Amino acid sequence: MSAVAGSPLPYWRLSGFYFAYFALLGGVAPFLSLYFESLGFEPARIGELVAIPMLMRCVAPNLWGWLGDATGQRLLIVRVGALLTALTFAGIFWRQDYWWLAAIMALHSFFWHAVLPQFEAITLAHLGSQSSRYSQLRLWGSVGFILTVVLLGLLLQREGMGVYPMAMLGIMLLISLCSALVPSPPQHVAATQEHADGFLQRLWRPGVPAFFLCVALMQLSHGPYYTFLSIHLEALGYGRGLIGALWALGVVAEIVLFLVMRRVLAVFSLRRLLVASFLIASLRWLLLGTLADYLSVLIFAQVLHAATFGAFHVAAIHFVQQRFGEKYQGQGQALYATLAGVGGALGALYSGYVWQELGPALTFAVAAASAFSAALILALRLREDD
């Protein structure tokens, strides 16, 4: 049941949307760079093309977040954004030159990044006082990711990269269908203090600016992982089927964490979870950059995804919920997505240039330094009760 009496939680419809949305990410993260490589683009151009959707995360979420909070029509924004994501992506079948692909990446991602921050606010509204159950819904996104990584990896190994755009379009249409099935959230009665201060006042509360800076640093540190891991592993001699399985392994670890996250949140403060996530991320990038040719080390590094994405994301979602309340939840989640986009775009860009000139080890070393810096910032700037 949701927090509003008599209003049942639409568990499977909310979970279904997460399943479809992150199934798309499961097609993008491991394989988009391979698709661009199959078209003949060099690493710097691949980094630029992968960075464009992340740059859209710097613009789109804040616009849609403000609109969602101002109008209250978050679900409509999700549905329109999902449909236009698919329609604009379909232009990829017309041409595949660099500038056309850059335009397609920019246009479809402008609508794609309208979707998730608003849906996070919708989910939290459905959960009400049971927000600790968030991870039980979100884990189905990880299931969607893992199935796409495994099945699409096998499909691409058998049929080649030419089928990739059609598979992506099919998943986008599934997101649109799932968004149509999600009901509007219940209207909660907000406490008086909820409206005592505005969005900007909440943004400048102690520790909040440091948190958002570190969100950007976390995604910057993921730049070489999301942009070049598959290419890196192919160069080391791993087959595409195994590469897909290794991506999936990381998400399996993430799912296991989501299953127990409610208990983890009851034991550890958000500050401790965030700092630990960054420290583990730093270790993970060092391992991937220097020892990925050892399968046992690679497996261990992928298991650490439970912390570097799973624990970090859930802790971050709860941090934003606590700091911005229901009234400003759309803008708070949008700013989280935006800063993640800034970091992700910079991560993709720097990794493209550094990878081409200096190779994988130094590229991942920069990522490790970024994550470690964020751990220090949060350790110094967040209070223990955060």
XYZ file of N, CA and C in Angstrom, residues 28-29 31-54 98 101 105 223 226-229 231 345 347-349 351-353 355-356:
132
model
N 22.616 0.724 -24.660
C 23.468 1.878 -24.955
C 24.854 1.729 -24.338
N 24.914 1.463 -23.028
C 26.190 1.518 -22.309
C 27.250 0.568 -22.881
N 27.216 -1.142 -25.868
C 27.258 -1.394 -27.308
C 27.245 -0.164 -28.203
N 26.878 1.007 -27.676
C 26.806 2.178 -28.547
C 28.175 2.515 -29.137
N 29.205 2.467 -28.307
C 30.545 2.764 -28.821
C 30.988 1.727 -29.852
N 30.601 0.463 -29.643
C 30.922 -0.573 -30.627
C 30.202 -0.311 -31.950
N 28.965 0.192 -31.877
C 28.231 0.521 -33.097
C 28.939 1.627 -33.860
N 29.349 2.675 -33.147
C 30.061 3.767 -33.814
C 31.401 3.291 -34.360
N 32.066 2.402 -33.636
C 33.323 1.851 -34.131
C 33.094 1.043 -35.411
N 31.968 0.314 -35.460
C 31.665 -0.472 -36.655
C 31.408 0.402 -37.877
N 31.040 1.676 -37.637
C 30.839 2.621 -38.740
C 32.136 3.288 -39.179
N 33.236 2.970 -38.480
C 34.541 3.473 -38.896
C 35.031 4.712 -38.189
N 34.370 5.126 -37.111
C 34.799 6.334 -36.406
C 35.988 6.034 -35.496
N 36.910 7.008 -35.365
C 38.067 6.862 -34.488
C 37.668 7.183 -33.055
N 38.522 6.827 -32.066
C 38.144 6.998 -30.654
C 37.693 8.400 -30.270
N 38.364 9.446 -30.762
C 37.972 10.808 -30.390
C 36.553 11.114 -30.854
N 36.211 10.696 -32.079
C 34.848 10.930 -32.599
C 33.828 10.101 -31.824
N 34.208 8.865 -31.449
C 33.306 8.035 -30.652
C 33.028 8.707 -29.315
N 34.086 9.209 -28.676
C 33.903 9.901 -27.403
C 32.974 11.090 -27.521
N 33.093 11.833 -28.633
C 32.233 12.992 -28.850
C 30.773 12.574 -29.027
N 30.535 11.546 -29.836
C 29.160 11.093 -30.078
C 28.518 10.541 -28.809
N 29.290 9.798 -28.014
C 28.764 9.263 -26.763
C 28.514 10.388 -25.761
N 29.318 11.455 -25.849
C 29.165 12.572 -24.913
C 27.921 13.403 -25.184
N 27.435 13.411 -26.415
C 26.310 14.290 -26.767
C 25.065 13.996 -25.930
N 24.611 12.736 -25.801
C 23.453 12.493 -24.926
C 23.700 12.923 -23.489
N 24.941 12.791 -23.027
C 25.252 13.217 -21.672
C 25.192 14.739 -21.558
N 28.782 11.485 -39.582
C 29.066 12.003 -38.246
C 28.070 13.076 -37.812
N 24.512 11.776 -37.251
C 24.433 10.999 -36.009
C 24.519 11.910 -34.788
N 21.707 11.961 -31.930
C 22.060 11.772 -30.523
C 21.533 12.925 -29.669
N 33.304 7.771 -17.080
C 33.457 8.057 -18.505
C 34.125 6.952 -19.303
N 31.844 3.542 -19.388
C 30.705 3.486 -20.287
C 31.089 3.694 -21.743
N 32.185 4.398 -22.001
C 32.536 4.714 -23.383
C 33.434 3.657 -24.012
N 34.386 3.117 -23.236
C 35.423 2.299 -23.855
C 35.621 0.915 -23.243
N 34.832 0.541 -22.224
C 35.087 -0.768 -21.618
C 34.955 -1.895 -22.636
N 35.241 -1.822 -25.894
C 36.363 -1.755 -26.835
C 37.645 -2.245 -26.159
N 29.310 13.649 -19.562
C 29.778 14.230 -20.817
C 31.272 14.525 -20.754
N 33.373 13.115 -18.808
C 34.057 11.828 -18.734
C 34.214 11.176 -20.093
N 33.165 11.235 -20.910
C 33.247 10.653 -22.254
C 34.237 11.419 -23.120
N 34.214 12.744 -22.997
C 35.114 13.561 -23.818
C 36.576 13.344 -23.431
N 37.915 10.889 -21.820
C 38.362 9.520 -22.058
C 38.642 9.278 -23.534
N 37.852 9.915 -24.425
C 38.103 9.771 -25.857
C 39.462 10.314 -26.251
N 39.795 11.496 -25.746
C 41.061 12.123 -26.110
C 42.257 11.443 -25.437
N 42.368 8.371 -24.143
C 42.483 6.992 -24.614
C 43.270 6.934 -25.911
N 42.961 7.848 -26.821
C 43.602 7.846 -28.136
C 45.084 8.167 -28.032
